[in-house]
Every structure is written in structure tokens, then in C-alpha cells.
Amino acid sequence: MTTKKLFILAGDGIGPEVMAQVQRVIDWMAKKRHIAFDVAEGLIGGASYDRFGHPLTDETMQDIFAADAVLLGAVGGPKWDSLPFELKPERGLLRLRKDLELFANLRPAFVFDALVDASSLKPELVKGLDIMIVRELTGGVYFGQPRGIETLPNGERRGVNTQVYTTSEIVRIADVAFDLAKKRHNRVHSVEKANVMESGVLWREEVQKLHDAKFPGIELQHMYADNCAMQLVRAPKQFDVIVTDNLFGDILSDCAAMLTGSLGMLPSASLGAADANGHRKAVYEPVHGSAPDIAGKDIANPLATLLSFAMMLRYSFDMMDEAELLERAVKNVLDGGLRTGDIMQTGKAKVSTTVMGESIVREMDKLAG
Ligand code: IPM
Ligand code: MG
């Protein structure tokens, strides 16, 4: 038996209930494939605040550092909205990204054939859509200094954030994007606002330089972020890999996610630099949030979390067969007509979170023979 240390942070809202469906897959792997995950769990976000008074504690961080990979649910909710900024659930997530140096956030926007009609765009615009957004995750305006809110001598208040990127930060994320493009369709769109921002000018120059020196065979186009938002809803299939900064990536990935029918379908991987053994620190999480309005009702879509687990199998554990098996099970279950509420269509069968999870495992069983 191979052992893999997996740390689960279910978080808030629908986090725990979608994560419970991953546990079914983990159990299946142990039973049917003799793959034992050494699973530990911890708290993050509001759940951690309620218990420890902080959205991510040092003790939990230590456990996380000892793990091979982390699977995260979601953080946040109205219950914690009035907390001081530094104690808000989101700060736990941002600390996790920063402390593990997870600079590369991979957000694939992939449209399953069965869900073509669930998209808000016309079917012909999204059928076959397969975009990879590579979002820089540990720099830019999310972390730039100075930041804060100050009171001016005249009594007015002033809020400041700083958009900042260094050459090495740009080069390492662009390198990830070009590398991925090589395994896909050899096209990269690099997205910034070089028409307005110096950090965007630098971004454009460094991406171009890296391209010319190391990836001349890849088709590179530069695009302003506003235009990219427009193109994503006008003709999304023109994109293969999009590489962009932290804030633009946050916005554009929500937009791209919606093209696929529901935020509830989209997985993500956040990766650090490879160490001497080629191993990267990694956190896998659905792109959707904690959805407090539907939490605890057993109606949330667990597929984004299950697909995040599949990304983990692929990127952290090199378990390509198992990743494909899980992804194929998702596809087949959708083809078979099962839907959670967020992707419900007329003529399909509406199922709960639990039934969706059970159906995926049953399908894996069938596929594995
Ligand atoms: C995301 C989320 C986070 C972000 C929030 C919850 C801090 O929107 O992962 O896209 O802005 O990065
Ligand atoms: Mg976001």
C-alpha cells in the first residue's frame, strides 16, 4: 500500500457537505484500489474562528506543512461579516496561499457536453470549451504594501492598496502557463492593463521575454483585461491558456466559470514551486464559495470539489488512471441525467448532494469493472 498524506480543510457553509462526498471516493480507493490516503482534518475560516478565535492557527499551519496535499472546501459567510478585517474567514485562506507560497492557481473552465444548455451563453459558443486560467496567487494588489485605511488631517479617510509585481514573480507564473500550453493547444493569452498600469507594462515585457527565450513555439498574445472579459463572453473558444495577475485572475475566472453552466462545476489547483524532488506544495479547492444560503440543505453541487480531488490525484500524486476514472464518472453521471439544483434542466433528475456523491462512486465502481 502506498500512503499519501492528505489534509482536509472543509471550512464553512457548504464546505463540509461537499467534502463528505470526497470521503466516499477516498473510501472507495482504499477498498477497491488499495490506495490508502492518510487523512487528517483541520479548521479554517469561520469554523476556525469560532473554535480558536482565529481563521487559521499556527498549529493548523504546522499540520498543513507536514501534508503532501491539502483539499479545501470554502470559507466565509454572513455570520463573520462584522469581524475585524484581520480575523475574517478570507484571511485564513489568504494566509494559507501566502505561507505555502502557492503562486500558481490553475482554474480550468471546461464545459461538459451534457451541460452545454446550462450555460448562460448560446450552446454553439460554449460546446467543447476548454480554457485554463493561470492566476498569479501570492502577489499583486492582494498582498502589496503599503495597504490600509488612514484618517487624513482634514478628517477624511483614505484607503490604500498597492499593485506590485517583480520580474521573478511574473516569470515564474508565465513559465507555468507556457508549460501547460505545451501539453494543450500551444496558445497563451497574457492579460494585464499595460495601457494604464506600470505593473502591466512590466508584466507584458517579461512575459514576452520569457516567451522569446524559452517558448518560441507557443503562440503568445497580449490582451487588456477589460477586453479579455468582453472576449470571454463574446467568443470564449478563442482561448487556450490565459495567464494573468491575482486580481484580474480572480475576476476573469468567475466569468469563465459561469460559461460552463455553474460555479458549482469548477475545480482549481494552487501550486508552489517544485522542490528538489519535484514535489510542489499544493492546495486543491472548488472555485465556488461557501454558499451560506444553501448550506446544510444537502442541495449543493459536490462536483467541483470532486473534480478538485481529481486534480490532486493528477498533480500531487501522479495517479493519472484514478484521476481519469473519477472525471469519467462525473461525465457519465451527467450524461445519465442526474443534476443538482444549480445545473438542473427540464427533463433531468434533480438529486441531492449525497445522491450525487453516491452516484459518482457507483459509476466509478462500474467503470473499474
Ligand atoms: C477566490 C476567492 C478568494 C479570492 C476570496 C474568498 C478571498 O474569491 O478564490 O477566487 O479573492 O481570491
Ligand atoms: Mg474569486
mmCIF file of C-alpha atoms and ligand atoms in Angstrom, residues 90 93-94 97 107 135 142 250, ligand 1:
data_model
loop_
_atom_site.group_PDB
_atom_site.id
_atom_site.type_symbol
_atom_site.label_atom_id
_atom_site.label_comp_id
_atom_site.label_asym_id
_atom_site.label_seq_id
_atom_site.Cartn_x
_atom_site.Cartn_y
_atom_site.Cartn_z
ATOM 1 C CA GLU A 90 -10.960 35.009 3.982
ATOM 2 C CA LEU A 93 -7.397 31.375 3.004
ATOM 3 C CA LEU A 94 -5.015 34.171 2.052
ATOM 4 C CA ARG A 97 -1.810 30.684 -0.002
ATOM 5 C CA ARG A 107 -8.533 27.223 -12.881
ATOM 6 C CA ARG A 135 -3.850 33.103 -11.980
ATOM 7 C CA TYR A 142 -3.860 41.218 -2.699
ATOM 8 C CA ASP A 250 -9.985 36.414 -9.578
HETATM 9 C C1 IPM B 1 -11.246 33.095 -4.900
HETATM 10 C C2 IPM B 1 -11.995 33.884 -3.859
HETATM 11 C C3 IPM B 1 -10.992 34.492 -2.879
HETATM 12 C C4 IPM B 1 -10.127 35.472 -3.645
HETATM 13 C C5 IPM B 1 -11.624 35.159 -1.645
HETATM 14 C C6 IPM B 1 -12.552 34.226 -0.897
HETATM 15 C C7 IPM B 1 -10.576 35.718 -0.720
HETATM 16 O O1 IPM B 1 -12.797 34.836 -4.462
HETATM 17 O O2 IPM B 1 -10.531 32.152 -4.544
HETATM 18 O O3 IPM B 1 -11.381 33.417 -6.089
HETATM 19 O O4 IPM B 1 -10.491 36.641 -3.835
HETATM 20 O O5 IPM B 1 -9.044 35.068 -4.080
#
